[in-house]
Every structure is written in C-alpha cells, then in structure tokens.
Short mmCIF file of C-alpha atoms in Angstrom, two decimals:
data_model
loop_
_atom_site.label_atom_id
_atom_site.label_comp_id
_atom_site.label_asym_id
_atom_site.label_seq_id
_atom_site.Cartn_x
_atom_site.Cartn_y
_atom_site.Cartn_z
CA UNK A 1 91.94 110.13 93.68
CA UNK A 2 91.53 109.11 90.26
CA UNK A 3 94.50 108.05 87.84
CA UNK A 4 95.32 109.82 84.88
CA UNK A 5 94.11 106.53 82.87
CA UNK A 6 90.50 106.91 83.71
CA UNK A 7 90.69 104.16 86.17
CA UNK A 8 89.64 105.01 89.58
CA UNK A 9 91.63 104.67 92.75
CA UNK A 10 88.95 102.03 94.43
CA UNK A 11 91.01 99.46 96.07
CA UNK A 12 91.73 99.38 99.86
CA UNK A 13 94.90 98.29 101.47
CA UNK A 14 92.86 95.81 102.85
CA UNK A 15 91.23 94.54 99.25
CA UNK A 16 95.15 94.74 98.08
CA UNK A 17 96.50 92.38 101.09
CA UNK A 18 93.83 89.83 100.12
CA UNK A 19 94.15 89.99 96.63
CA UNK A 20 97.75 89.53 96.98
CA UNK A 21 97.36 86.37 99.20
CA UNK A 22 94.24 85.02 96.95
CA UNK A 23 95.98 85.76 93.90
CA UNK A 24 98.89 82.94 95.27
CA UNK A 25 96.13 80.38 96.28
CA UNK A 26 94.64 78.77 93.25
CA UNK A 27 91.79 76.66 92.78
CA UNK A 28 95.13 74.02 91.06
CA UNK A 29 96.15 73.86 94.78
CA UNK A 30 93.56 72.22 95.44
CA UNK A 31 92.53 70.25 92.43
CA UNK A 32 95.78 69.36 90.61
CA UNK A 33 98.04 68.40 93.56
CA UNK A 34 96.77 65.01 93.66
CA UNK A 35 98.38 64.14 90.30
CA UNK A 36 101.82 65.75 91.58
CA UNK A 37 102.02 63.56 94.86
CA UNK A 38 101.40 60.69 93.05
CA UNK A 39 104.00 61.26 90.84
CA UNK A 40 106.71 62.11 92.95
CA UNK A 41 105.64 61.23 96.31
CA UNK A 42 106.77 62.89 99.27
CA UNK A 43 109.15 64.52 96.71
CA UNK A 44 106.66 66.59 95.02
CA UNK A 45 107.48 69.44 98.16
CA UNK A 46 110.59 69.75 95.92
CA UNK A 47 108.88 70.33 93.17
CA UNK A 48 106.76 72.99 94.88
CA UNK A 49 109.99 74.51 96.31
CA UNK A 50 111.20 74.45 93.06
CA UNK A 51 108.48 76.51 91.42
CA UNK A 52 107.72 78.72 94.97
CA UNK A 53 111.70 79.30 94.30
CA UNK A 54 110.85 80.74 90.40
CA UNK A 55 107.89 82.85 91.16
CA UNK A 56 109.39 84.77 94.22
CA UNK A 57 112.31 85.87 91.70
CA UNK A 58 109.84 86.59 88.81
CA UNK A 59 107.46 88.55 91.49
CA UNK A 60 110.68 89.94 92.88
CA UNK A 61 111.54 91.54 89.46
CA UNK A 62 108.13 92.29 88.63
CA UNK A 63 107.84 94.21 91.75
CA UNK A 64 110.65 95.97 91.16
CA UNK A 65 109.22 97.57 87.89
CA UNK A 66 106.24 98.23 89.26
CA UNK A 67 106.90 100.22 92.24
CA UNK A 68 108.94 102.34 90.19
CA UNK A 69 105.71 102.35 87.72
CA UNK A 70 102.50 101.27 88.89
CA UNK A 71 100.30 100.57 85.69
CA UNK A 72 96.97 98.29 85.37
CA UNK A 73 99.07 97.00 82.41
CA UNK A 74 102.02 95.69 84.55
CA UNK A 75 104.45 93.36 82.95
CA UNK A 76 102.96 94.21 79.13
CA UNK A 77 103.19 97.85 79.84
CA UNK A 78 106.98 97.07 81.23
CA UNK A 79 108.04 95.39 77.88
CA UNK A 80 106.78 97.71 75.96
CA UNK A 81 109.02 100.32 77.44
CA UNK A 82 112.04 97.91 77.39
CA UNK A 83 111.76 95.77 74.77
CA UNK A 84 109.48 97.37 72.35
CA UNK A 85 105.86 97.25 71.22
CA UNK A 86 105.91 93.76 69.50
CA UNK A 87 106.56 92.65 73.29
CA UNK A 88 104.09 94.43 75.05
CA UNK A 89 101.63 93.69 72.62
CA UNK A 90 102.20 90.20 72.24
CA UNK A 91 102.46 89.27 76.23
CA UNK A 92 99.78 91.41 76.93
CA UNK A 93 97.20 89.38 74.27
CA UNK A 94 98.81 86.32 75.13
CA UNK A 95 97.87 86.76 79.20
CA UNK A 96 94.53 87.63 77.91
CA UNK A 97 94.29 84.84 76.28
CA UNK A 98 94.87 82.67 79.12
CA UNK A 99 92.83 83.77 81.41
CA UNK A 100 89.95 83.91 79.17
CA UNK A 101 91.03 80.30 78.93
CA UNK A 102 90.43 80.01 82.29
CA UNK A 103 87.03 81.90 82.85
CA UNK A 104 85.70 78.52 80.90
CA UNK A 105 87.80 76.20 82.83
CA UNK A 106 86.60 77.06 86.40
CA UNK A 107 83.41 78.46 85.17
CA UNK A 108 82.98 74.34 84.35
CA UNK A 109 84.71 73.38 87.95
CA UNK A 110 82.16 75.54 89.63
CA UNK A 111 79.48 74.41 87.75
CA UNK A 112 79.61 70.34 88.22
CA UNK A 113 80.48 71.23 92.39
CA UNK A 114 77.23 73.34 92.12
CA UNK A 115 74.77 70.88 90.30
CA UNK A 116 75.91 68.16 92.38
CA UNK A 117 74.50 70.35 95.51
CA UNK A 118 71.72 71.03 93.36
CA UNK A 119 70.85 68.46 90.43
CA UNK A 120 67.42 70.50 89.18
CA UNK A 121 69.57 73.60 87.67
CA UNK A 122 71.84 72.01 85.03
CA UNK A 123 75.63 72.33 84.66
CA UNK A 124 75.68 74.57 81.61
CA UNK A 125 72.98 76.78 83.55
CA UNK A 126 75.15 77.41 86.93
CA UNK A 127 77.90 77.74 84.77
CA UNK A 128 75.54 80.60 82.88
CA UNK A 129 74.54 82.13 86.43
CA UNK A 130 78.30 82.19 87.71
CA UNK A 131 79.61 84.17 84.72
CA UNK A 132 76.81 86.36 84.91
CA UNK A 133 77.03 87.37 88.16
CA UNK A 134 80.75 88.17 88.50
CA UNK A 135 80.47 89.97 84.93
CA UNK A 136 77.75 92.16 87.43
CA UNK A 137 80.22 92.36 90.37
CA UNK A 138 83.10 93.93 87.90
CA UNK A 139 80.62 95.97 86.20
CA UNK A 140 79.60 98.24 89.05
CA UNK A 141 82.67 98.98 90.15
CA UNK A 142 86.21 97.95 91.27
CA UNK A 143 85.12 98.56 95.22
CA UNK A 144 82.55 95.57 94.24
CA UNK A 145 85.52 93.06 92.47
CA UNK A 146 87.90 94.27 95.47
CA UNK A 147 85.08 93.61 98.19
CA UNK A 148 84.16 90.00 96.79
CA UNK A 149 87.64 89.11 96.54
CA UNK A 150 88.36 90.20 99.60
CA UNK A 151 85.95 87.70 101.06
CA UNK A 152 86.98 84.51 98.87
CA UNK A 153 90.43 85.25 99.58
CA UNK A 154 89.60 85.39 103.46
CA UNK A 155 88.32 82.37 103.34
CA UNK A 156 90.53 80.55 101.85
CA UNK A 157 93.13 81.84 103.83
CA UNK A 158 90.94 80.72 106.83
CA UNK A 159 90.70 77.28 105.15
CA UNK A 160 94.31 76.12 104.35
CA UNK A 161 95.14 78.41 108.28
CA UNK A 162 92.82 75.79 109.76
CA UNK A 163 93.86 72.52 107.76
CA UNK A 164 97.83 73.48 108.42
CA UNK A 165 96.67 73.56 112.71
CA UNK A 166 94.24 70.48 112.25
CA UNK A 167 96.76 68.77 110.60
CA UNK A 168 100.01 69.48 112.20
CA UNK A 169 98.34 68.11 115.67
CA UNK A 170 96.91 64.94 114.21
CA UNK A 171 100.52 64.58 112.64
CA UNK A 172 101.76 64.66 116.19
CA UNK A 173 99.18 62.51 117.79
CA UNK A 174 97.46 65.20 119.74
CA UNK A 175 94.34 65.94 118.36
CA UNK A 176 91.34 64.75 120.28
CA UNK A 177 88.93 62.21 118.52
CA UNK A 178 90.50 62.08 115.51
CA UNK A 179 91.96 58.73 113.51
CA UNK A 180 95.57 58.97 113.31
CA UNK A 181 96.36 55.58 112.87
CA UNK A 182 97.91 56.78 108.93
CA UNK A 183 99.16 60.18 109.93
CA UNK A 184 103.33 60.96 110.90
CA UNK A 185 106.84 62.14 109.68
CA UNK A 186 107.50 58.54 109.00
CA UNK A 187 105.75 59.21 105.65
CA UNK A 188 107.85 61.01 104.32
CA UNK A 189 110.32 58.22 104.09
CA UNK A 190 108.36 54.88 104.56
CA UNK A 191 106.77 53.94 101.29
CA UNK A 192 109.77 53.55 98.91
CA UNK A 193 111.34 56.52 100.26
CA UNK A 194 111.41 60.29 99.90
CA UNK A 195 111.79 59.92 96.37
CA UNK A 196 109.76 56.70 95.44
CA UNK A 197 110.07 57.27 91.78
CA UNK A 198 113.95 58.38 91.36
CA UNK A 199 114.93 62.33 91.39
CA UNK A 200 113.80 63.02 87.50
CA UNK A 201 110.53 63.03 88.91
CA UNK A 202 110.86 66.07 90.55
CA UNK A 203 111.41 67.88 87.19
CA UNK A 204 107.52 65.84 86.16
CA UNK A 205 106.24 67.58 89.40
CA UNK A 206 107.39 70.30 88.22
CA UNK A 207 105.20 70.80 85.07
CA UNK A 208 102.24 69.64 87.07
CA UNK A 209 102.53 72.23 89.58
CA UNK A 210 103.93 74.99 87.91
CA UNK A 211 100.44 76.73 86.07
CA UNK A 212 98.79 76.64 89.43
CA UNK A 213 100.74 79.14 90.42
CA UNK A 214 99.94 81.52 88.01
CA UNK A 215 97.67 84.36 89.47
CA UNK A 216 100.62 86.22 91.60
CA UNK A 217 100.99 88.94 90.01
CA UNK A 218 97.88 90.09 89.92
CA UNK A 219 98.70 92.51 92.56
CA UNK A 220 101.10 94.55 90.41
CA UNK A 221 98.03 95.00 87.82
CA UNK A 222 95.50 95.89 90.79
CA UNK A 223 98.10 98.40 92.50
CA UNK A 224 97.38 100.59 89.86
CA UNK A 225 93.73 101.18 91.16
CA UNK A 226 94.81 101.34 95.10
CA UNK A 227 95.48 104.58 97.15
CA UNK A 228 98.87 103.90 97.19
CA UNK A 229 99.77 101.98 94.87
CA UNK A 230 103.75 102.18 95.05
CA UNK A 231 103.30 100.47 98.65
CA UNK A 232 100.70 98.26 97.42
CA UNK A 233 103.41 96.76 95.35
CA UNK A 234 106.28 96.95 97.83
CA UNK A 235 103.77 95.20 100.49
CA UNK A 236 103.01 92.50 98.14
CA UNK A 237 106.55 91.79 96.83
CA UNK A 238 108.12 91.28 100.10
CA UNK A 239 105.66 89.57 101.31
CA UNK A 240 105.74 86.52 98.39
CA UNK A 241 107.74 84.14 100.20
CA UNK A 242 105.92 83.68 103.55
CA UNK A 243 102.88 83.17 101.63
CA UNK A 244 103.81 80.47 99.15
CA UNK A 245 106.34 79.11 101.73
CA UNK A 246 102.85 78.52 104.34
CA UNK A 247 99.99 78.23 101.70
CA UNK A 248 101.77 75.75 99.36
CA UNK A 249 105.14 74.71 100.71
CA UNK A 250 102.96 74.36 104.28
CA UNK A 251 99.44 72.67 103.59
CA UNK A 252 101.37 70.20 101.07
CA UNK A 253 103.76 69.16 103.92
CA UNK A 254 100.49 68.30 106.05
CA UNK A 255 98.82 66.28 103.36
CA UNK A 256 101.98 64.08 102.33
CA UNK A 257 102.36 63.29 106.52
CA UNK A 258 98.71 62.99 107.05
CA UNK A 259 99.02 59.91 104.27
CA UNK A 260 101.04 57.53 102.26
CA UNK A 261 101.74 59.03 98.98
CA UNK A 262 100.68 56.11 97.31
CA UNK A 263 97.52 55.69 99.06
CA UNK A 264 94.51 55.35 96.36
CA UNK A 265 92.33 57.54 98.08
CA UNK A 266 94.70 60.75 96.86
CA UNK A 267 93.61 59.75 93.36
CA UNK A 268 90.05 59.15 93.95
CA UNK A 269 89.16 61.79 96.42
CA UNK A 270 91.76 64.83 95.84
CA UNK A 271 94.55 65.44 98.27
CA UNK A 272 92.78 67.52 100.57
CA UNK A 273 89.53 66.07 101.12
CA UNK A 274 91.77 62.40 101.21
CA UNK A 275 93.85 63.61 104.19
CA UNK A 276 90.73 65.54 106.14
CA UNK A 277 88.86 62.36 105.40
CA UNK A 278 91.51 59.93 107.08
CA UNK A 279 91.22 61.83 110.13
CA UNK A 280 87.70 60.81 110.14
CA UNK A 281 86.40 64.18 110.07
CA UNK A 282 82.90 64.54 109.45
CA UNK A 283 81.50 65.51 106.05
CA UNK A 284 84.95 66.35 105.20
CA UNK A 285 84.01 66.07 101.14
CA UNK A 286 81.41 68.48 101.37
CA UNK A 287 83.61 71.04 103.74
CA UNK A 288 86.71 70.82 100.97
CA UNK A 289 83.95 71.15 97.83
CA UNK A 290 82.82 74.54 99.56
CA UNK A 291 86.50 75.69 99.74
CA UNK A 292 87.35 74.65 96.43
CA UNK A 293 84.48 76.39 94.79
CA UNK A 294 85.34 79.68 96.49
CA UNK A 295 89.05 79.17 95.39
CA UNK A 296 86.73 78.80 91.74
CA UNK A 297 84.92 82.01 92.50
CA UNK A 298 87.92 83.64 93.15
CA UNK A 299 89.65 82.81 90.08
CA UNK A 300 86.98 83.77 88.25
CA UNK A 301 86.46 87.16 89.82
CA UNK A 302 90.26 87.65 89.41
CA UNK A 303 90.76 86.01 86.04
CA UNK A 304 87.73 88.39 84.77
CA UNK A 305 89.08 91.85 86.35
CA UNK A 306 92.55 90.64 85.17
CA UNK A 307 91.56 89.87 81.63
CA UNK A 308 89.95 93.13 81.37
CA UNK A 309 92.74 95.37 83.20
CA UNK A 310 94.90 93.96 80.49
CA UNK A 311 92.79 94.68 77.72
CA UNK A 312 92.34 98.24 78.83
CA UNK A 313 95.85 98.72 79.17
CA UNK A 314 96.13 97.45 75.21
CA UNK A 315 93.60 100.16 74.33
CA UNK A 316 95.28 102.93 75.61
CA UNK A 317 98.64 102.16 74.02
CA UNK A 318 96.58 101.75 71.01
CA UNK A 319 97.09 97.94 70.69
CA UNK A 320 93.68 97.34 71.25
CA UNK A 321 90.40 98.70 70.12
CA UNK A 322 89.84 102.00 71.55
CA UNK A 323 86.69 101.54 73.21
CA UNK A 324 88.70 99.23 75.22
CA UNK A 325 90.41 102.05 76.97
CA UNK A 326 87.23 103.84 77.80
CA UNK A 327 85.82 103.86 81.26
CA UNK A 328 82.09 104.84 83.18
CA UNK A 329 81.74 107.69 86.01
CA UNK A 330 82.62 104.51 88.17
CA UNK A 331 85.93 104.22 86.63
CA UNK A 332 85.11 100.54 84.56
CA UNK A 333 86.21 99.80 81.52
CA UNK A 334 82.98 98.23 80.38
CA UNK A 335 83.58 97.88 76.72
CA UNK A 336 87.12 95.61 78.05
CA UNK A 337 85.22 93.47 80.54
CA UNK A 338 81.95 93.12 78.25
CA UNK A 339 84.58 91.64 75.69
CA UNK A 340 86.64 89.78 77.74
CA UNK A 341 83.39 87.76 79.54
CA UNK A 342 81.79 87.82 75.41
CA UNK A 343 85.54 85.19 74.66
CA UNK A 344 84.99 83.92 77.85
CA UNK A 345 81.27 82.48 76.88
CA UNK A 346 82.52 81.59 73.26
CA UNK A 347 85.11 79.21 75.78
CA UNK A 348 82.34 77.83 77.79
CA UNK A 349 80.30 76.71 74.93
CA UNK A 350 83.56 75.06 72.90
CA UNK A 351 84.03 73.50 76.36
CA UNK A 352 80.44 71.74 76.46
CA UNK A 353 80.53 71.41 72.74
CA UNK A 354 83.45 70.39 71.28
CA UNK A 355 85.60 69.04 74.74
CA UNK A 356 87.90 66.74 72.88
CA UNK A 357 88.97 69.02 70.26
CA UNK A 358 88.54 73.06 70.23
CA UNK A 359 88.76 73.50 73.78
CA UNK A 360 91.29 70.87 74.22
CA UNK A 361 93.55 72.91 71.89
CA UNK A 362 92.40 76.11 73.61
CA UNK A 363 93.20 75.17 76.88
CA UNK A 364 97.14 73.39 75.45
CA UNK A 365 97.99 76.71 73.31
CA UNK A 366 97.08 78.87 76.80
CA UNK A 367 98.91 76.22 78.82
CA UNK A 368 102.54 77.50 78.82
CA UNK A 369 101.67 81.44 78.59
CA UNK A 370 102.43 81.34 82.40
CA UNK A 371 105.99 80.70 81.65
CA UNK A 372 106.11 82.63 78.79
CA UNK A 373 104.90 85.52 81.04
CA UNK A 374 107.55 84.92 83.28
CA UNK A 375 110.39 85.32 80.75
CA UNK A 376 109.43 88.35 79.52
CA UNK A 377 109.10 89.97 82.88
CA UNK A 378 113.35 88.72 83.57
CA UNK A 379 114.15 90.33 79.73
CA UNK A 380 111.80 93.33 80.51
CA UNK A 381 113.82 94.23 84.23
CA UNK A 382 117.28 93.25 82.47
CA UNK A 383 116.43 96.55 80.49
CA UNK A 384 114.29 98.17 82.83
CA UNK A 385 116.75 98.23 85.72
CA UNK A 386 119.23 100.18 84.06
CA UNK A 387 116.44 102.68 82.54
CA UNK A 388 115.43 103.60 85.94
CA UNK A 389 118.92 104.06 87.86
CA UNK A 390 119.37 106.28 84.43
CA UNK A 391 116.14 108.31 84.90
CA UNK A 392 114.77 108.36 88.15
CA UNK A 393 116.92 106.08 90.97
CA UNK A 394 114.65 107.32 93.91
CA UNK A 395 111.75 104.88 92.52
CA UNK A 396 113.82 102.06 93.14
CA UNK A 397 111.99 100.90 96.14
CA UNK A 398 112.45 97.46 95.40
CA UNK A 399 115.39 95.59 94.54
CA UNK A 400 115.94 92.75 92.39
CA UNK A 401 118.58 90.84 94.21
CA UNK A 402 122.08 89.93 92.82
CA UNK A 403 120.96 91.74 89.62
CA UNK A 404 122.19 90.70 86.96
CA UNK A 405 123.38 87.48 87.80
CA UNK A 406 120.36 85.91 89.49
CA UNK A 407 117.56 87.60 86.79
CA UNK A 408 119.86 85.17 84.08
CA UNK A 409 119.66 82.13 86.45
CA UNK A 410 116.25 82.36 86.61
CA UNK A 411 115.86 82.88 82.50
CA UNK A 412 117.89 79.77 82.75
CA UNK A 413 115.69 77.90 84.77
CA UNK A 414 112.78 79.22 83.01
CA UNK A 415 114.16 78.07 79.49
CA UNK A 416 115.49 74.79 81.21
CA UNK A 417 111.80 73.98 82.38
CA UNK A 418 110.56 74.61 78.58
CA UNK A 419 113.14 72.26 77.33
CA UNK A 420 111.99 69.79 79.78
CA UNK A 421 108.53 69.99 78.54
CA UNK A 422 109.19 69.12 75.05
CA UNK A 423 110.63 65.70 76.22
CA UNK A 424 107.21 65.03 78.24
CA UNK A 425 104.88 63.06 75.30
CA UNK A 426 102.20 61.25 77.53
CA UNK A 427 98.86 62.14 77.08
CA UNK A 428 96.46 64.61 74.79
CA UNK A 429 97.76 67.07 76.99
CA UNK A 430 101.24 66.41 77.35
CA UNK A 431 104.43 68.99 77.97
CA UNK A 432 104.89 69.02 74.48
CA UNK A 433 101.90 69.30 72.91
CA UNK A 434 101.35 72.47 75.26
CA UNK A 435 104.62 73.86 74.71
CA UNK A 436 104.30 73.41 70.84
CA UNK A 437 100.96 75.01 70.74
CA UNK A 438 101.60 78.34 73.02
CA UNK A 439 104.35 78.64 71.06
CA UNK A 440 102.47 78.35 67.87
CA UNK A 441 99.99 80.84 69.05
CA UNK A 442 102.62 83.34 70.60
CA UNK A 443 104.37 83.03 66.98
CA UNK A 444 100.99 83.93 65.29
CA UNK A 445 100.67 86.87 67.64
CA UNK A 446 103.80 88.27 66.90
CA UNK A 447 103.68 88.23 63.10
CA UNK A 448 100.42 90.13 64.22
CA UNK A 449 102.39 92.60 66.28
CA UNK A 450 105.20 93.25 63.42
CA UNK A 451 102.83 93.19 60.73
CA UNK A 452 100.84 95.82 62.55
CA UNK A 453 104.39 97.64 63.39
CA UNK A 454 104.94 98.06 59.86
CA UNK A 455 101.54 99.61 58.74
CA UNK A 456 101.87 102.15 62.07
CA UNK A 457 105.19 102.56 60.37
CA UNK A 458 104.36 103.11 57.00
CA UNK A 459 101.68 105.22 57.74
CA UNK A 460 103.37 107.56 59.80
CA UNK A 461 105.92 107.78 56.61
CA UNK A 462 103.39 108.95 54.44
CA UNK A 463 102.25 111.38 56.42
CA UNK A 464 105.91 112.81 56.93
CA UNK A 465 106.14 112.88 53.03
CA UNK A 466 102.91 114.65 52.73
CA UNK A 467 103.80 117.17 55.67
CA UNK A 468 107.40 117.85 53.45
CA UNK A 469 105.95 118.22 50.46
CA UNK A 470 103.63 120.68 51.47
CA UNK A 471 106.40 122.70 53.42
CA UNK A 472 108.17 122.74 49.80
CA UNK A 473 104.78 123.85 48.18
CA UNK A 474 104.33 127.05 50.65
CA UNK A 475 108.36 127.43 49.97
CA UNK A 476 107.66 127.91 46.35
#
C-alpha cells in the first residue's frame, strides 16, 4: 500500500506501538529530573502529574484529528485546514525548528557518554559518526527508522519496567542483597515534608519538566506511513495515560522513595543512577549511561524522521521547497531529511563553537515551541471538531472529551504556564528569556507566512486580470 503522498506504507503495528511508547520516554527523563526533585522535592510527582495531565488532553485532541485524517504533517496539516495557512506554516517550521535544535543537543549528550567509553575517538567525531549513521538508517527506508526505533524503544521500556520492580521491592525491604538502609514511603514526607519548598514550587517543576515531554505525538505523524493508520492513531491515543502514568508518574515515584530529595548525590550523579547506586548495585553508572544513550539514539532517530516528515508535509502544501515533497522508489523524502540533518550539522558546530552565545540562543528561541505546539493543536480541534461532525461524522473515532469546555481549560492552562514563565528570571536560560525568544522567532515566522500569503495572493490576482482581459479580447 502506498499513500497518495508518495510516502510508503512501511511501518508495522509493532514499529507503531513502540514508537508510541518511545516517543513518551525522553532522554529529559532521565537527564533533567534531577533538577526538578531538587526543586520541589517529593512534590515534583505533582508537577509531573501536572504536565502528564496537559499532554493526555493535547494527545487526546490531536488524536482526535488525526484518526479522522491521518497525515505525516499532523498538527501543521490540521491548522492549516482550520485556522489557515499562516498557521500551518508557521507551527509546522517552528516544530522543525526544534527538533533540529535537538539533533545538536543529544547528538552532544551521546557524544561525551561515548568518548568517555572510548577517549581515542573525540567528542566532535562520535558526535560526526552518530549523525551519520542515523541520517543512513532514515535514508534507506522507513522499515529501517521503524526497525531501529523499535529496538531503542524496547529497551527502554525494558529499562524503566525493570527499575519500577527493582525498586518497588527495595522500597519495601524485600529485595535480597541490596542496601536499603535510605529507601521507604517515609520519604515522601520526612525531609521538610511533601512540599519542602512551599506549593509555588510545583508551578517551577513545572517548567523543568514540561519540554521533556515533548516527542508524543510523534505517533500521529508516523500513522501516516502504517498499514492502518486510523487504528495506529486510535491505539496510541487511548493508550497515553497508562504510559506516562507508569513511565514518568511510576519510575519518579521509585526514585523520590528510594532517596531523600535533598540528598547531594541526585545533583551529582542524576536521579537514576543516584537511586540504583544507593541500593548498592553494581556498576550501576555505567548500566544507566547505556540506557540514557539509547534514550539519545532514540531521540535522534525520532527527532531526524520527525524533522523531515514535517518538512515533507511543508513541500507538498507548497510551503516548502518542492524538492522537499519528493520521495525515492523506497518512499523517502531524501531531499527533506538531507536538509533537515544539513541544519542539524550547522547546530552541532554552533554548539562546539560558539556554546555561550549562538547555540545558547538557538536552543532558548526552540525552548517553548513545545507549548506553542500544544496550543495550536486545542485552537486547530476547536475548529476542526465541528468541520468533521459537518462533513464526515463516521471518522470520529476518537473523542475529545467534554468538548468544548475541557479543550478551553486546557488553552487556559497552557497560556497560564506561559505567563508563569515570564516571571521565572534566573539563569542564561531562564523561563523568560525562552519564552521571549520563541516568541520572537514564532513572530518572525509569521510575518514570513503573511508576507508570503500576500505575494501567493497577489499573484494569483494578476493572473485573474490577465485571464479577464483576454476573455474581453476574444469578446471583441
């Protein structure tokens, strides 16, 4: 089966499943919860409740459209249809954006776990050999990108399956040989209480956890290369909150029991390989750097086949270069991923050149796309909803619960989370300084968008003029 796009039909349900589930595990889970439990202590599983709350809704919604109309341009393709180019344009270059942001971020990540493994091949060179070698996996075709993520996904899934069990018995004092002088319920509660640092930081948990959860609706764009991709979608939608509720809500729960919150080694070591360490588990560092750098691989693989999905899409609504839109007997869009890995290089080498100052702004002005994202897809099924029950009811597989009234709640929430950013000033990086500069760069690819409306526009007048006049020339 091939679609009418040019894409081909390569994905298995069984690439789909894990895709879905990998898509929802980030390499941030990992890395970036550390900073979250020590800012809110046990109360940071709030703040992941929180944000697990937001993205089932969003995913919700965004499954909804997407069962109805699978398309490898998903949520861009979506507001185009309901809102109008400018927003289908300017989401779908603004999600490219980020995750070409990201190819250089865990390109980086991989690279300094790989060099400490082995020292003779520099960082910049394993960084080099990873980007090369997943631009080869997406190249050949999307059986290849479905098959490796399969694998990553799987086992990363095995991973946070196996630290949940581990955990959960050393928590309750039953598992054999292992140190659990540290480990308990009590806490939770014991070290200045569930909320050490008052409730208001929940909300600063909030913005440190809420990016790693970006990658979930990758699904909805790869549904649109599956052999059934209306119960791709439906499969993946329903099954959001069981897998944030065990992967996040679930291996966070273990690490905050298995330690004190405040205990230093969170800091030093990372949450994960902190907790697996206190149980005196050996080379626990080296078992958690291996996981990590899969989750790396993964996002890489993902962020690469997503970044180039989307830029296909753009080229065949014409917001992109043509070329972009073309595809090989395989059914790749080589021109889109040969582009999209090109920015992705140009990223690496500001990120080893200039650290401090171009990629520091690249990676703030990407930094609040995910939410961004998220808004447009709640406008996008506000409109979308009521075009469907119009035009074709049966497709609406999926539901969007309580629509309207929980779709606006969640805009609120969304908007509210913004607004909370702007009042965060700490650091090079802070809530504001990201906020300020997505929304500087979303502002400059709008004016893009209308500017680029109104020459489509004006052309298309000329050529009316020129079509009349020569109707009132053969008239005559």
């Amino acid at each position: 089966m091939t679609s009418g796009s040019g894409l081909q039909a390569g994905l298995k349900n069984r690439h789909l499943t894990m895709i879905a589930i990998g898509g929802v595990i980030g390499a941030g889970l990992f890395v970036g919860s550390s900073s979250g439990i020590a800012t809110a202590g046990p109360g940071i599983l709030l703040s992941y409740a929180l944000v697990g709350t937001l993205v089932v809704l969003v995913m919700r919604m965004l499954g909804e459209m997407s069962a109805a109309n699978p398309t490898s341009g998903s949520f861009s393709a979506h507001a185009d249809r309901a809102l109008g180019r400018w927003a289908g344009f300017s989401i779908g270059w603004l999600y490219w954006f980020f995750w070409v942001v990201v190819l250089a971020v865990e390109a980086t990540a991989g690279a300094k776990i790989l060099e400490g493994w082995i020292p003779a091949v520099p960082q910049w060179g394993w960084a080099l050999i990873v980007m090369v070698v997943l631009t080869a996996t997406n190249l050949v075709s999307v059986g290849s990108y479905g098959e490796f993520e399969f694998w990553f996904a799987g086992i990363k899934v095995v991973a946070i399956g196996a630290f949940i069990i581990i955990g959960a018995l050393a928590i309750f004092g039953v598992l054999p040989g292992a140190h659990t002088d540290k480990a308990g319920l009590g806490n939770l509660t014991d070290h200045g209480g569930f909320l050490p640092n008052g409730p208001g930081a929940i909300l600063t948990g909030v913005l440190l956890v809420v990016f790693s959860f970006m990658g979930s609706e990758i699904a909805t764009l790869a549904a649109g290369e599956s052999e059934d991709p209306r119960r791709a979608v439906t499969k993946s939608t329903n099954s959001i909150i069981w897998r944030i509720g065990v992967f996040y809500l679930g291996s966070i729960f273990i690490v905050v029991c298995l330690l004190p919150w405040n205990d230093p080694s969170i800091k030093a070591q990372g949450s994960y390989v902190a907790a697996l360490d206190s149980l005196g588990i050996a080379h626990a560092g080296q078992i958690m750097n291996f996981i990590v750098l899969t989750s790396v691989l993964s996002c890489l693989n993902s962020g690469l086949y997503t970044a180039s999905r989307m830029a296909f899409s753009l080229g065949g609504r014409g917001d992109a270069p043509k070329a972009f839109a073309r595809t090989t007997a395989r059914g790749v869009p080589m021109a889109a991923i040969i582009a999209s890995v090109v920015f992705g290089f140009v990223a690496v080498f500001f990120n080893y050149a200039y650290p401090d100052t171009v990629f520091l702004f690249l990676v703030n002005s990407s930094g609040a796309v995910a939410l961004f994202v998220w808004l447009v897809i709640c406008a996008s099924q506000l409109r979308m909803r009521r075009i469907i029950e119009r035009e074709s009811p049966e497709k609406l597989v999926v539901r969007m619960w309580l629509y309207p009234y929980l779709t606006w709640a969640t805009i609120a929430l969304i908007v509210f989370v913004l607004g909370y950013m702007l009042t965060d000033t700490k650091g090079e990086s802070s809530g504001r300084t990201t906020v300020l500069l997505s929304l500087l760069v979303a502002l400059a690819v709008i004016a893009v968008s209308v500017v680029k409306e109104r020459v489509r526009g004006g052309r298309a007048t000329a050529v009316t003029d020129t079509d009349t006049d020569t109707d009132k020339v053969s008239v005559g």
